[in-house]
mmCIF file of C-alpha atoms and ligand atoms in Angstrom:
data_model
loop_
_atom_site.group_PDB
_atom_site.id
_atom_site.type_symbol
_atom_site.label_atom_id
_atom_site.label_comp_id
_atom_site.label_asym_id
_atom_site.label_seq_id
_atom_site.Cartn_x
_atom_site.Cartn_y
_atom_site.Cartn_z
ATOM 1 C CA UNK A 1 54.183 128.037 51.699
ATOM 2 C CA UNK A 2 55.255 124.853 54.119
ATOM 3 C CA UNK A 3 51.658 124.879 54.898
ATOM 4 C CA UNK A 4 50.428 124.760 51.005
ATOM 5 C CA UNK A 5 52.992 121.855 50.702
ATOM 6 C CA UNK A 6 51.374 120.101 53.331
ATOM 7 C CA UNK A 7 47.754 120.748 52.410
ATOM 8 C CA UNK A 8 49.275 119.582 48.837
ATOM 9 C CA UNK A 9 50.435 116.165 50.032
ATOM 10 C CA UNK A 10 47.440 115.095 52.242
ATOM 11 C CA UNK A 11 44.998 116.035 49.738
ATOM 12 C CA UNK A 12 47.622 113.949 46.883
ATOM 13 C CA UNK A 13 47.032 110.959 49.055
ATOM 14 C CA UNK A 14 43.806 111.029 50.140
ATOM 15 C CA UNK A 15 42.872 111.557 45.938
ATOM 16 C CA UNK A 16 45.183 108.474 45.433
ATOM 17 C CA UNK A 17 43.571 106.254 47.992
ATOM 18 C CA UNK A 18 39.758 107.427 47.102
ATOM 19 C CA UNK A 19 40.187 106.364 43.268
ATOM 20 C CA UNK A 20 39.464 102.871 43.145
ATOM 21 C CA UNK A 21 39.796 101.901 39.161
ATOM 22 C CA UNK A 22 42.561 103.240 36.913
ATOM 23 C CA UNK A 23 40.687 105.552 35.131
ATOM 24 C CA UNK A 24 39.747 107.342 38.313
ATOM 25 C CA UNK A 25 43.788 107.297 38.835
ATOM 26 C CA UNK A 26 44.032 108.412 35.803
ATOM 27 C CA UNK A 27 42.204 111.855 36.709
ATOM 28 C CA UNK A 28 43.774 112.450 39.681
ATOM 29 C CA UNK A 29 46.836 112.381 37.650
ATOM 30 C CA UNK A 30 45.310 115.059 35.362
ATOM 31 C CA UNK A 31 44.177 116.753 38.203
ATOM 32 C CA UNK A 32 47.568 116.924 40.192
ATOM 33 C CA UNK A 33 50.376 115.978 38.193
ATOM 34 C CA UNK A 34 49.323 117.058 34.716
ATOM 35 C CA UNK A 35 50.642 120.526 32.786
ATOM 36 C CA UNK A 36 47.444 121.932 34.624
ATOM 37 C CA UNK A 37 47.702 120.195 38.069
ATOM 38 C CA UNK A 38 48.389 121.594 41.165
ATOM 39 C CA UNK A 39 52.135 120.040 41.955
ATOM 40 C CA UNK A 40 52.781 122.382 38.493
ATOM 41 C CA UNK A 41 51.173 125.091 39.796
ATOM 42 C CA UNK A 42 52.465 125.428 43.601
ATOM 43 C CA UNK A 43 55.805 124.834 41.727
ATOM 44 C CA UNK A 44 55.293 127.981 39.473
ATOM 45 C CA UNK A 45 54.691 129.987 42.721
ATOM 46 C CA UNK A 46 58.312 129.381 43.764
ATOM 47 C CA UNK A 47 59.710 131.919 41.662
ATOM 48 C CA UNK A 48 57.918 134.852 43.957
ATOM 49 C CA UNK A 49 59.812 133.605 46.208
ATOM 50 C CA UNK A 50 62.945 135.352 48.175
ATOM 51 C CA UNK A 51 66.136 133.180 46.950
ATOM 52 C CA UNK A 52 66.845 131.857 50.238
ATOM 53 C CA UNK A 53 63.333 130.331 50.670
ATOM 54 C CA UNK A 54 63.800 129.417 47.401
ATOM 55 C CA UNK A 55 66.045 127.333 48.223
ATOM 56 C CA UNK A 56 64.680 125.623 51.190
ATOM 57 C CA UNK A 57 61.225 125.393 49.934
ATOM 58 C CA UNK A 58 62.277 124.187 46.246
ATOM 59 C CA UNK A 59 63.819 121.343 47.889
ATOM 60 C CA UNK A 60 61.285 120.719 50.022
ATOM 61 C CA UNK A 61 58.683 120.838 47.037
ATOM 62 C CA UNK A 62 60.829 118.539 44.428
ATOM 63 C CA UNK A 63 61.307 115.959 47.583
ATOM 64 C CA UNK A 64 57.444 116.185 48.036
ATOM 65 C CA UNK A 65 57.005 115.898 44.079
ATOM 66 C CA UNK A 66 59.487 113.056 43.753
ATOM 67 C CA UNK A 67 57.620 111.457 46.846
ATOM 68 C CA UNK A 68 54.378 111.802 45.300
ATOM 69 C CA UNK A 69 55.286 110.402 42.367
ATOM 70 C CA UNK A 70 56.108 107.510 43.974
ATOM 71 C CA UNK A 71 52.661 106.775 45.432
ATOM 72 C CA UNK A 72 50.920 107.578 42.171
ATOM 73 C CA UNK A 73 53.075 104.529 40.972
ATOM 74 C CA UNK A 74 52.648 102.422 43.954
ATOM 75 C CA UNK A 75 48.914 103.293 43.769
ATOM 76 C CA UNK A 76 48.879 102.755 39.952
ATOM 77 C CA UNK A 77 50.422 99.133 40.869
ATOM 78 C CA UNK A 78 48.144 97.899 43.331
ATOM 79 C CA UNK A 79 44.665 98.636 41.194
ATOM 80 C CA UNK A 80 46.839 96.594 38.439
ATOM 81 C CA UNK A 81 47.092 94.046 40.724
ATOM 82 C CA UNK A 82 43.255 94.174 41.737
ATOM 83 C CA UNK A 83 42.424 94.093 38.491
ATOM 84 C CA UNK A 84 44.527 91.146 37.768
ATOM 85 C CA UNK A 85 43.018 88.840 40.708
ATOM 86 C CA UNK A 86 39.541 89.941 39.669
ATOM 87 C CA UNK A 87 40.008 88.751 36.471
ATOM 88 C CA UNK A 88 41.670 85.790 37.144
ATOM 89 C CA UNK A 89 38.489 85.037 39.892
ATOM 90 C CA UNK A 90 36.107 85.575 37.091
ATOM 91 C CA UNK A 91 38.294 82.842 34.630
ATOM 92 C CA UNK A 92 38.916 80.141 37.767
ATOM 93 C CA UNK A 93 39.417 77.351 36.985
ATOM 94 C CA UNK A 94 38.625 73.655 38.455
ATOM 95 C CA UNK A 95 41.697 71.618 37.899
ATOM 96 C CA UNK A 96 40.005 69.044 39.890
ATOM 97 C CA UNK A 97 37.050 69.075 38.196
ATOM 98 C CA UNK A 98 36.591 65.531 36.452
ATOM 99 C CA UNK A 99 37.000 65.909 32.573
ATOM 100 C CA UNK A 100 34.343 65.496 30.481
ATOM 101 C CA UNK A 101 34.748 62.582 28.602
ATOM 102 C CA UNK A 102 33.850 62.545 24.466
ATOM 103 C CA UNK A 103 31.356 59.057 23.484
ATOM 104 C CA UNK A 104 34.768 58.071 20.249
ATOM 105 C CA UNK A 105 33.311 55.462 17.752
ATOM 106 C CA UNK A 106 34.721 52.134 17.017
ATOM 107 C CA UNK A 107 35.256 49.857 14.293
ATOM 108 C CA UNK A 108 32.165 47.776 13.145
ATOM 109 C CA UNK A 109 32.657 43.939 14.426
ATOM 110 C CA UNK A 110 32.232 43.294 10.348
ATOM 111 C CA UNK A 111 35.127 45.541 9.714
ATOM 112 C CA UNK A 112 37.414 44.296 11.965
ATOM 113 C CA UNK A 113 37.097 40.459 11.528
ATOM 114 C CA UNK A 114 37.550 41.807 7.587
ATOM 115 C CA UNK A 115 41.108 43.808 8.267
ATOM 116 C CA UNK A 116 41.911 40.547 9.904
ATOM 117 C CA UNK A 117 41.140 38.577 7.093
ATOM 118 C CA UNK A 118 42.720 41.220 4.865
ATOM 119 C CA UNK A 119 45.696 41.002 6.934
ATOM 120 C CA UNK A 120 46.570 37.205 6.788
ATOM 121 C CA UNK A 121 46.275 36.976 3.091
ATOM 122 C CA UNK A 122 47.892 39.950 2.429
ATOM 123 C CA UNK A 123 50.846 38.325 4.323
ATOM 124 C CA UNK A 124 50.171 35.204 1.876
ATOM 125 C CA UNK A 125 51.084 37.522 -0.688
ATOM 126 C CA UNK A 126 47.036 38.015 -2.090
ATOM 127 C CA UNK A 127 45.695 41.645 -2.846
ATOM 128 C CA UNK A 128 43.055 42.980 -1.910
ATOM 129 C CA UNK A 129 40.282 44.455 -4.354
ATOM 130 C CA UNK A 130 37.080 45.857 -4.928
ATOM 131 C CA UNK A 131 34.583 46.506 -7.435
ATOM 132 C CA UNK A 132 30.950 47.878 -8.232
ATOM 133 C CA UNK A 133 27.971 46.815 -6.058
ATOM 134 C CA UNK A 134 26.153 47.460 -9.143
ATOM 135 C CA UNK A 135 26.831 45.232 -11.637
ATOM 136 C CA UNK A 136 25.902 43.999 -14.999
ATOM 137 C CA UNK A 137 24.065 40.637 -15.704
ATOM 138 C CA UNK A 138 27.010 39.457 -17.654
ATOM 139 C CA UNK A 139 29.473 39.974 -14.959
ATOM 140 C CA UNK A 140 27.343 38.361 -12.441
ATOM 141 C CA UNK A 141 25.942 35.711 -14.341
ATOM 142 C CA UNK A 142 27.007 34.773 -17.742
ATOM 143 C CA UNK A 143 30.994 35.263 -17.744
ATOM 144 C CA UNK A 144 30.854 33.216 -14.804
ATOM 145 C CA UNK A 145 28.893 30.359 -16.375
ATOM 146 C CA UNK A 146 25.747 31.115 -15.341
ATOM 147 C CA UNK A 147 23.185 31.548 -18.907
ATOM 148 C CA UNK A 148 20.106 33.068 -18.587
ATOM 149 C CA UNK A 149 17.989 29.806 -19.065
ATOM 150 C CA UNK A 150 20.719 28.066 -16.311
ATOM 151 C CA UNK A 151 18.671 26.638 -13.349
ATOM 152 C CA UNK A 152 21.796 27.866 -11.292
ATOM 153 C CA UNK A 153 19.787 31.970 -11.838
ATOM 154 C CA UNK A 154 17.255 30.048 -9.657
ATOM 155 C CA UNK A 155 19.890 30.147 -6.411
ATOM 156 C CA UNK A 156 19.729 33.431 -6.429
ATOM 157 C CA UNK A 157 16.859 36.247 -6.525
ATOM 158 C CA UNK A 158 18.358 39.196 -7.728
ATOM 159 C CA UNK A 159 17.271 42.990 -7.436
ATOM 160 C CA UNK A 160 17.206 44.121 -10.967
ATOM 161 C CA UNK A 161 17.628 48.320 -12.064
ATOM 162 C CA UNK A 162 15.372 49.283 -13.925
ATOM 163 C CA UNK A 163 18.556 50.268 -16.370
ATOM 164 C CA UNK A 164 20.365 48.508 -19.315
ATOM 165 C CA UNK A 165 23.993 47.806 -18.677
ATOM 166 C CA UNK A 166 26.188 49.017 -20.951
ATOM 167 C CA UNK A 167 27.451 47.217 -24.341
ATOM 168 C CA UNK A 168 25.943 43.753 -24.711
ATOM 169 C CA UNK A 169 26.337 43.578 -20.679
ATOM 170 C CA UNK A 170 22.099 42.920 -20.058
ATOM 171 C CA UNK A 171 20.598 44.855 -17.452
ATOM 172 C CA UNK A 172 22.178 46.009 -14.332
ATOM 173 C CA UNK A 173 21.479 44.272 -11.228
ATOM 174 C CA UNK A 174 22.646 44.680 -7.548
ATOM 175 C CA UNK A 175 25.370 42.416 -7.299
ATOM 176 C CA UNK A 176 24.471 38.965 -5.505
ATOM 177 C CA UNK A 177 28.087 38.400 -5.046
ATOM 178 C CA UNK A 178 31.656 38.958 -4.878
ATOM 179 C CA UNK A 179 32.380 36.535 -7.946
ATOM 180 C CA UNK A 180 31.715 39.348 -10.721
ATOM 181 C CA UNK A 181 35.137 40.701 -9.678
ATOM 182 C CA UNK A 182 37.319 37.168 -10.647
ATOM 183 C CA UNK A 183 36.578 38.235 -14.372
ATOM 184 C CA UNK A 184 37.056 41.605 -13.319
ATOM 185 C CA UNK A 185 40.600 41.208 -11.728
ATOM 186 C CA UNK A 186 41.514 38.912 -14.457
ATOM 187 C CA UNK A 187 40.244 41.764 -17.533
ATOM 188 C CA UNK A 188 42.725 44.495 -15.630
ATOM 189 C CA UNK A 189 45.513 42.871 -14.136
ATOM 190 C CA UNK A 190 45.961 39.707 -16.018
ATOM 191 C CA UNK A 191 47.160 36.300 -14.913
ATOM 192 C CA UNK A 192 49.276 34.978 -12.660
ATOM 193 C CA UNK A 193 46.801 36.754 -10.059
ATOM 194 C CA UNK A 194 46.163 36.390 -6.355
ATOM 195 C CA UNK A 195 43.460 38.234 -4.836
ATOM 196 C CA UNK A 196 40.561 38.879 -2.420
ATOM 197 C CA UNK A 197 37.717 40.669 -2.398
ATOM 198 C CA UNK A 198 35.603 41.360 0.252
ATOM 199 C CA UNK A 199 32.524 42.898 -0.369
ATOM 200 C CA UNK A 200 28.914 43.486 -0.113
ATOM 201 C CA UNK A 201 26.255 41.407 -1.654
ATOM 202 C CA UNK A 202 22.435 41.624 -2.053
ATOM 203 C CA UNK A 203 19.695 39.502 -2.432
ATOM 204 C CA UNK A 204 16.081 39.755 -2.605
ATOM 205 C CA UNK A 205 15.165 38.006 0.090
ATOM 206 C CA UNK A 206 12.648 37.787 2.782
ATOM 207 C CA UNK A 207 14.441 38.776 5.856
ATOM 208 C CA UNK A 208 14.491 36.360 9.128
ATOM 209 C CA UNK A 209 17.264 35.628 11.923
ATOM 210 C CA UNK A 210 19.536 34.428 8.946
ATOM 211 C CA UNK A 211 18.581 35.777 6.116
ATOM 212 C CA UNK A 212 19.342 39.085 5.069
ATOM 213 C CA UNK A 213 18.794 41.571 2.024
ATOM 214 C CA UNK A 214 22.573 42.769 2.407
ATOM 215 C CA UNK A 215 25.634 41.249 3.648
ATOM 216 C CA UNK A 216 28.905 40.719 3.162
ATOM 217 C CA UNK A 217 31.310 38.175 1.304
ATOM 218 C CA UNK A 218 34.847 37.329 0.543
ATOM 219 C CA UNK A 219 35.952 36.370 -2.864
ATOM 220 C CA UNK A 220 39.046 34.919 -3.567
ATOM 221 C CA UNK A 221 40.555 33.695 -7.017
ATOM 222 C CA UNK A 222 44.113 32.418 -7.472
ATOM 223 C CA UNK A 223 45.385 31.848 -10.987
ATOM 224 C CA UNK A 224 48.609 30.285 -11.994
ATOM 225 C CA UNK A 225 50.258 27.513 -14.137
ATOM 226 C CA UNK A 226 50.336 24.013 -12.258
ATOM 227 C CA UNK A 227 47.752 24.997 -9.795
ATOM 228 C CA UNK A 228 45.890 22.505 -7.663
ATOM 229 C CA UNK A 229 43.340 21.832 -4.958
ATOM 230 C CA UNK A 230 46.677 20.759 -2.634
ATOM 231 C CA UNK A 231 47.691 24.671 -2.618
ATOM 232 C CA UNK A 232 44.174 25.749 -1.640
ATOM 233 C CA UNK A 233 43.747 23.083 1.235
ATOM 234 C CA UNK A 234 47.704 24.607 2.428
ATOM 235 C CA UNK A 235 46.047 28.544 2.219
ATOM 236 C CA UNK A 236 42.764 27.803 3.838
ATOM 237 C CA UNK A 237 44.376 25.818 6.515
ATOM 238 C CA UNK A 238 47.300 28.339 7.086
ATOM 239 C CA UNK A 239 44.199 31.258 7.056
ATOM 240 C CA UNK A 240 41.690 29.517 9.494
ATOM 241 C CA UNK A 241 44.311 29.379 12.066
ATOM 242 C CA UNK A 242 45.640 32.108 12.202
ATOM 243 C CA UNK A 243 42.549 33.574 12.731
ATOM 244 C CA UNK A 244 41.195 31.578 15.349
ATOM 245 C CA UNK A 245 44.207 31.487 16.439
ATOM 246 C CA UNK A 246 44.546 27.672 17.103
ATOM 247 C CA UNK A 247 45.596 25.014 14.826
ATOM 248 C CA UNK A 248 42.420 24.051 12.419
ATOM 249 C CA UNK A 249 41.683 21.606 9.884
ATOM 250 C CA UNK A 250 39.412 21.518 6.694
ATOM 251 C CA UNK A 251 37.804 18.926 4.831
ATOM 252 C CA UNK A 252 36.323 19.092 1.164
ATOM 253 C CA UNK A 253 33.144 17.802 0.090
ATOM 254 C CA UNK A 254 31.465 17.666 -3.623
ATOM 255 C CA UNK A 255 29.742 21.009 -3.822
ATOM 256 C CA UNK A 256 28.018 22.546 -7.048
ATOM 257 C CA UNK A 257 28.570 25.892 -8.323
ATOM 258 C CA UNK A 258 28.699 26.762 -11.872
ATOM 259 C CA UNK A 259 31.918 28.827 -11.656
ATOM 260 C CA UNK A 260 33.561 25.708 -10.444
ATOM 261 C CA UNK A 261 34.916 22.007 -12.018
ATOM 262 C CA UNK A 262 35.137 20.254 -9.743
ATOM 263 C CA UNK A 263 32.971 22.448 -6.865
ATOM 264 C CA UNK A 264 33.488 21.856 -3.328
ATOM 265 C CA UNK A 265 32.064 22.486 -0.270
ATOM 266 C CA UNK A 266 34.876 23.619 2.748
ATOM 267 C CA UNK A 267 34.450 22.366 6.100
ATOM 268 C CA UNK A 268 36.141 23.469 9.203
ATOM 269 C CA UNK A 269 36.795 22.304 12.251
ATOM 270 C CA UNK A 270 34.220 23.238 14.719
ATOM 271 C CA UNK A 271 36.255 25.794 16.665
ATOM 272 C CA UNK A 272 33.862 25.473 19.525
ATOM 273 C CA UNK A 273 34.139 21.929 20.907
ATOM 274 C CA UNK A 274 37.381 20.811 18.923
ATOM 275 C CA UNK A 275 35.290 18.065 16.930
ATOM 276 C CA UNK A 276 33.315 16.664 19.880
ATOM 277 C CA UNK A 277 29.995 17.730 18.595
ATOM 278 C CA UNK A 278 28.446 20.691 19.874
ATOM 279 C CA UNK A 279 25.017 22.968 19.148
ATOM 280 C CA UNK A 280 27.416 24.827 17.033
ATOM 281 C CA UNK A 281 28.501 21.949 14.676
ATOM 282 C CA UNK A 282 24.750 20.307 15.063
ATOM 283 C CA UNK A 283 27.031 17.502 16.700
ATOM 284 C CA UNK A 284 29.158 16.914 13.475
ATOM 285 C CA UNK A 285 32.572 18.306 14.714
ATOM 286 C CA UNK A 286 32.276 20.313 11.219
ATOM 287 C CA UNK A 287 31.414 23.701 10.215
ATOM 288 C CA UNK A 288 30.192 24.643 6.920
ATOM 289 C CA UNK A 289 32.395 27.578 6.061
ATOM 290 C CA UNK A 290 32.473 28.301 2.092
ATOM 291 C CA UNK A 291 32.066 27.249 -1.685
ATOM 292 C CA UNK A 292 35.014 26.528 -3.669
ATOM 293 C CA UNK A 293 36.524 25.222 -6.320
ATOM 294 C CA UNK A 294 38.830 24.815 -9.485
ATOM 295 C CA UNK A 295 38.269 27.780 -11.644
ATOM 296 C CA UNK A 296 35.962 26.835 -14.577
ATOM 297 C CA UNK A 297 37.557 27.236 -18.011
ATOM 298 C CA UNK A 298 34.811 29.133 -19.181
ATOM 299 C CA UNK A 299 35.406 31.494 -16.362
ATOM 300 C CA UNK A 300 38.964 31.980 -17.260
ATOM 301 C CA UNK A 301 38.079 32.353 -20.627
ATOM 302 C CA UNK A 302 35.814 35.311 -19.764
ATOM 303 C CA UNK A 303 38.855 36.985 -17.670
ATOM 304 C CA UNK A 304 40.957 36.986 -20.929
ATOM 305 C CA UNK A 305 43.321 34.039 -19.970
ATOM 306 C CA UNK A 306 44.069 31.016 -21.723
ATOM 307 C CA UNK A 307 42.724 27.945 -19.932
ATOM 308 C CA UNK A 308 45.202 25.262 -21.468
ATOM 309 C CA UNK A 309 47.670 27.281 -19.985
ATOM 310 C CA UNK A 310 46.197 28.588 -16.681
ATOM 311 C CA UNK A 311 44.135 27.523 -14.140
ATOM 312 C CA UNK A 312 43.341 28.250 -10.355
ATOM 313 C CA UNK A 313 40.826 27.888 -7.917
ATOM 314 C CA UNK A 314 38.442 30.116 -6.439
ATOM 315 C CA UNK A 315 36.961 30.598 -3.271
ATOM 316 C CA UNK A 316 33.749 32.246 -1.403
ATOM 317 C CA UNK A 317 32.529 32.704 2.259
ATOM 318 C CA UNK A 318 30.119 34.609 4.265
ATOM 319 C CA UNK A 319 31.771 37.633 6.238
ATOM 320 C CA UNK A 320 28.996 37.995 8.153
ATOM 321 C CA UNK A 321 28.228 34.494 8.933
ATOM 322 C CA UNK A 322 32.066 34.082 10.028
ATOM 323 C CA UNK A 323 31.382 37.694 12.423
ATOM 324 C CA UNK A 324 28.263 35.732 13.892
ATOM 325 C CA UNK A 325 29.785 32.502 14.464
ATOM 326 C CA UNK A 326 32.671 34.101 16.014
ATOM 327 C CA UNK A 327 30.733 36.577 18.099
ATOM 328 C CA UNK A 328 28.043 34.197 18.989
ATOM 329 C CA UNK A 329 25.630 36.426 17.054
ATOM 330 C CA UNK A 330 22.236 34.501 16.620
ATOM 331 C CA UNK A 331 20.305 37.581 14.625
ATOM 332 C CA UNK A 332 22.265 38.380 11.248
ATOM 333 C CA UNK A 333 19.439 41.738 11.195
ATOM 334 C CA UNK A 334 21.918 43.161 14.139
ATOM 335 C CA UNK A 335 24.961 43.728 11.834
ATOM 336 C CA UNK A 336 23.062 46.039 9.568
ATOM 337 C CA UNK A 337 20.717 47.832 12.291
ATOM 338 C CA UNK A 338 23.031 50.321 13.077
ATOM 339 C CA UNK A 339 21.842 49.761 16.849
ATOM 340 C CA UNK A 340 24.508 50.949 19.320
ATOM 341 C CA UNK A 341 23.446 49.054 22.405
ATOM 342 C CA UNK A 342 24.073 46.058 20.159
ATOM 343 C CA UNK A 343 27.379 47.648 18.359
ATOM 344 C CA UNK A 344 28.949 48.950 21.514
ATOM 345 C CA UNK A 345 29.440 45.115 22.642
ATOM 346 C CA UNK A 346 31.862 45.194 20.509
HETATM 347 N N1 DAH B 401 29.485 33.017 -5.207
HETATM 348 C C1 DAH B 401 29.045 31.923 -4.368
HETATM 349 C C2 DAH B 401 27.832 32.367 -3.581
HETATM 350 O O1 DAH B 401 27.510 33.484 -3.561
HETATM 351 C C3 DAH B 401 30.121 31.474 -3.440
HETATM 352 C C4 DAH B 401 31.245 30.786 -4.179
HETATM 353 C C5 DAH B 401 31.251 29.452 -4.377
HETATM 354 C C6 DAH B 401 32.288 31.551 -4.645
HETATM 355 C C7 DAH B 401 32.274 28.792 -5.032
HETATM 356 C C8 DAH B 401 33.339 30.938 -5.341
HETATM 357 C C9 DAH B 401 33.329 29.556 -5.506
HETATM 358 O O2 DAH B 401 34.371 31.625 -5.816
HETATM 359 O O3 DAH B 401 34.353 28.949 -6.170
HETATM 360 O O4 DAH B 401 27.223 31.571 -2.936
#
């Protein structure tokens, strides 16, 4: 029987080292340890035996069992552990490996010099508004004093829709720009009124290295009692330096634009050569920088106002001139070309 016992164990461990996965483990725990196996088996035997051997031998075989057992589990550990590495071999990973890096987009040189401009007058205490890119002949001509037989419709070549506007409006056109929205503001929030609107305008025009079928504008239109050209010279002043960030000055000269009485022309400091004359400022220490004016009565008229008791003035610039004078942009096609070797300058 001692020699069955000891057949029993070297044949246990020799089945637990051969089985190399866990479901070969798992047999030879079927095959040795189960309710059929032979541990369960030899152990059945004992009861032929004579009580004293019995004794000696039961011991024996509950130490070997107990042993055994032991090994099965140690055994039963280590393929865990195998398995464990292997896997984590298979998933290894490169912490040193450099990252990959994503391209992330940025914001358009247009729309950033604009959320600076909206910035500074919002801090003036303006709002900021938009309105339709299509819009009606009488919003962008006649409310704002400009009749269809006015020369002034000459200024401007306009894309017309093939669609009527609605009500007595005339025909739709692509807005050629931002001034539609003074009537606009004034017809939904009334006067006293303070806003901006920057926006983008269309013309039909043929295109060269500054001229452009789309680009973009800022309106603004402030409308109070006792309003004067003093308080526009204070805001444009106050506005052009803080954005160039240096202490500018303006000048006004007689401009004409039907929207306007009197019109004016702003001038700005050439921020490029401080007034000594440069290629910028053609040598004139000035730069052309918008249209202006004292709100027409008409115009306030049209916005639902009452001009004996109201006025304002009203102002309009190029966005996208400012962005290429600031940027040093000489081709106003690159702000619409979507380009990135020309965006990602910026
Ligand atoms: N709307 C004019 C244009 O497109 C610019 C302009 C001039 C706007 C004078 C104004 C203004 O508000 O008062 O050229």
């Amino acid at each position: 029987m001692r020699k069955t016992l000891q057949k029993l164990e070297q044949s246990t461990l020799e089945a637990l080292q051969k089985a190399t996965t866990l479901k070969e483990l798992q047999s030879v725990y079927t095959d040795y340890f189960g309710k059929k196996g032979l541990l369960k088996e030899i152990l059945s035997n004992l009861k032929n035996l004579s009580p004293d051997e019995k004794q000696t031998i039961g011991k024996a075989a509950n130490e070997l069992k107990n042993q055994l057992e032991g090994q099965f589990k140690n055994r039963q550990n280590e393929l865990n552990q195998e398995n464990i590495s292997k896997s984590l071999k298979q998933e290894w990973l490169d912490l040193t490996a450099p990252g990959k890096t994503y391209e992330i987009g940025h914001i358009h040189p247009l729309s950033q010099t604009q959320e600076e401009v909206e910035r500074i007058f919002q801090q003036m205490g303006f709002s900021i508004i938009d309105g339709p890119e299509i819009e009606s002949e009488y919003y962008n001509f006649e409310g704002l004093n400009i009749p269809a037989h006015h020369p002034a419709r000459d200024m401007q070549d306009t894309f017309f829709l093939d669609k009527k506007a609605h009500h007595e409006e005339g025909r739709l056109v692509l807005r050629t720009h931002t001034s539609p929205n003074q009537i606009r503001a004034m017809r939904k929030y009334g006067v006293p009124l303070r806003i901006i609107v920057p926006g983008r305008v269309f013309r039909n025009e043929a295109t060269d290295a500054s001229h452009e079928h789309t680009f973009d504008q800022v309106e603004g239109l402030l409308i109070d009692r006792d309003i004067s050209l003093a308080h526009l010279k204070g805001v444009m002043t106050d506005f052009l330096s803080r954005l160039f960030k240096k202490e500018m000055k303006i000048r006004f000269r007689p401009g004409y634009f039907p929207f306007v009485e009197p019109g004016l022309e702003l001038d700005m400091s050439c921020v490029f050569c401080n007034e000594k004359g440069c290629r910028v400022c053609k040598k004139t220490g000035w730069i052309e920088f918008m249209g202006c004016g004292m709100t027409h009565p008409h115009v306030i008229r049209s916005g639902g106002a009452d001009p004996t008791q109201y006025q304002g003035w009203a102002f309009g610039f190029g966005l996208t001139r400012l962005v290429m004078m600031r940027y040093g942009i000489d081709d106003i096609r690159h702000l619409t070309s979507g380009d990135v070797r020309f965006l990602e300058q910026f």
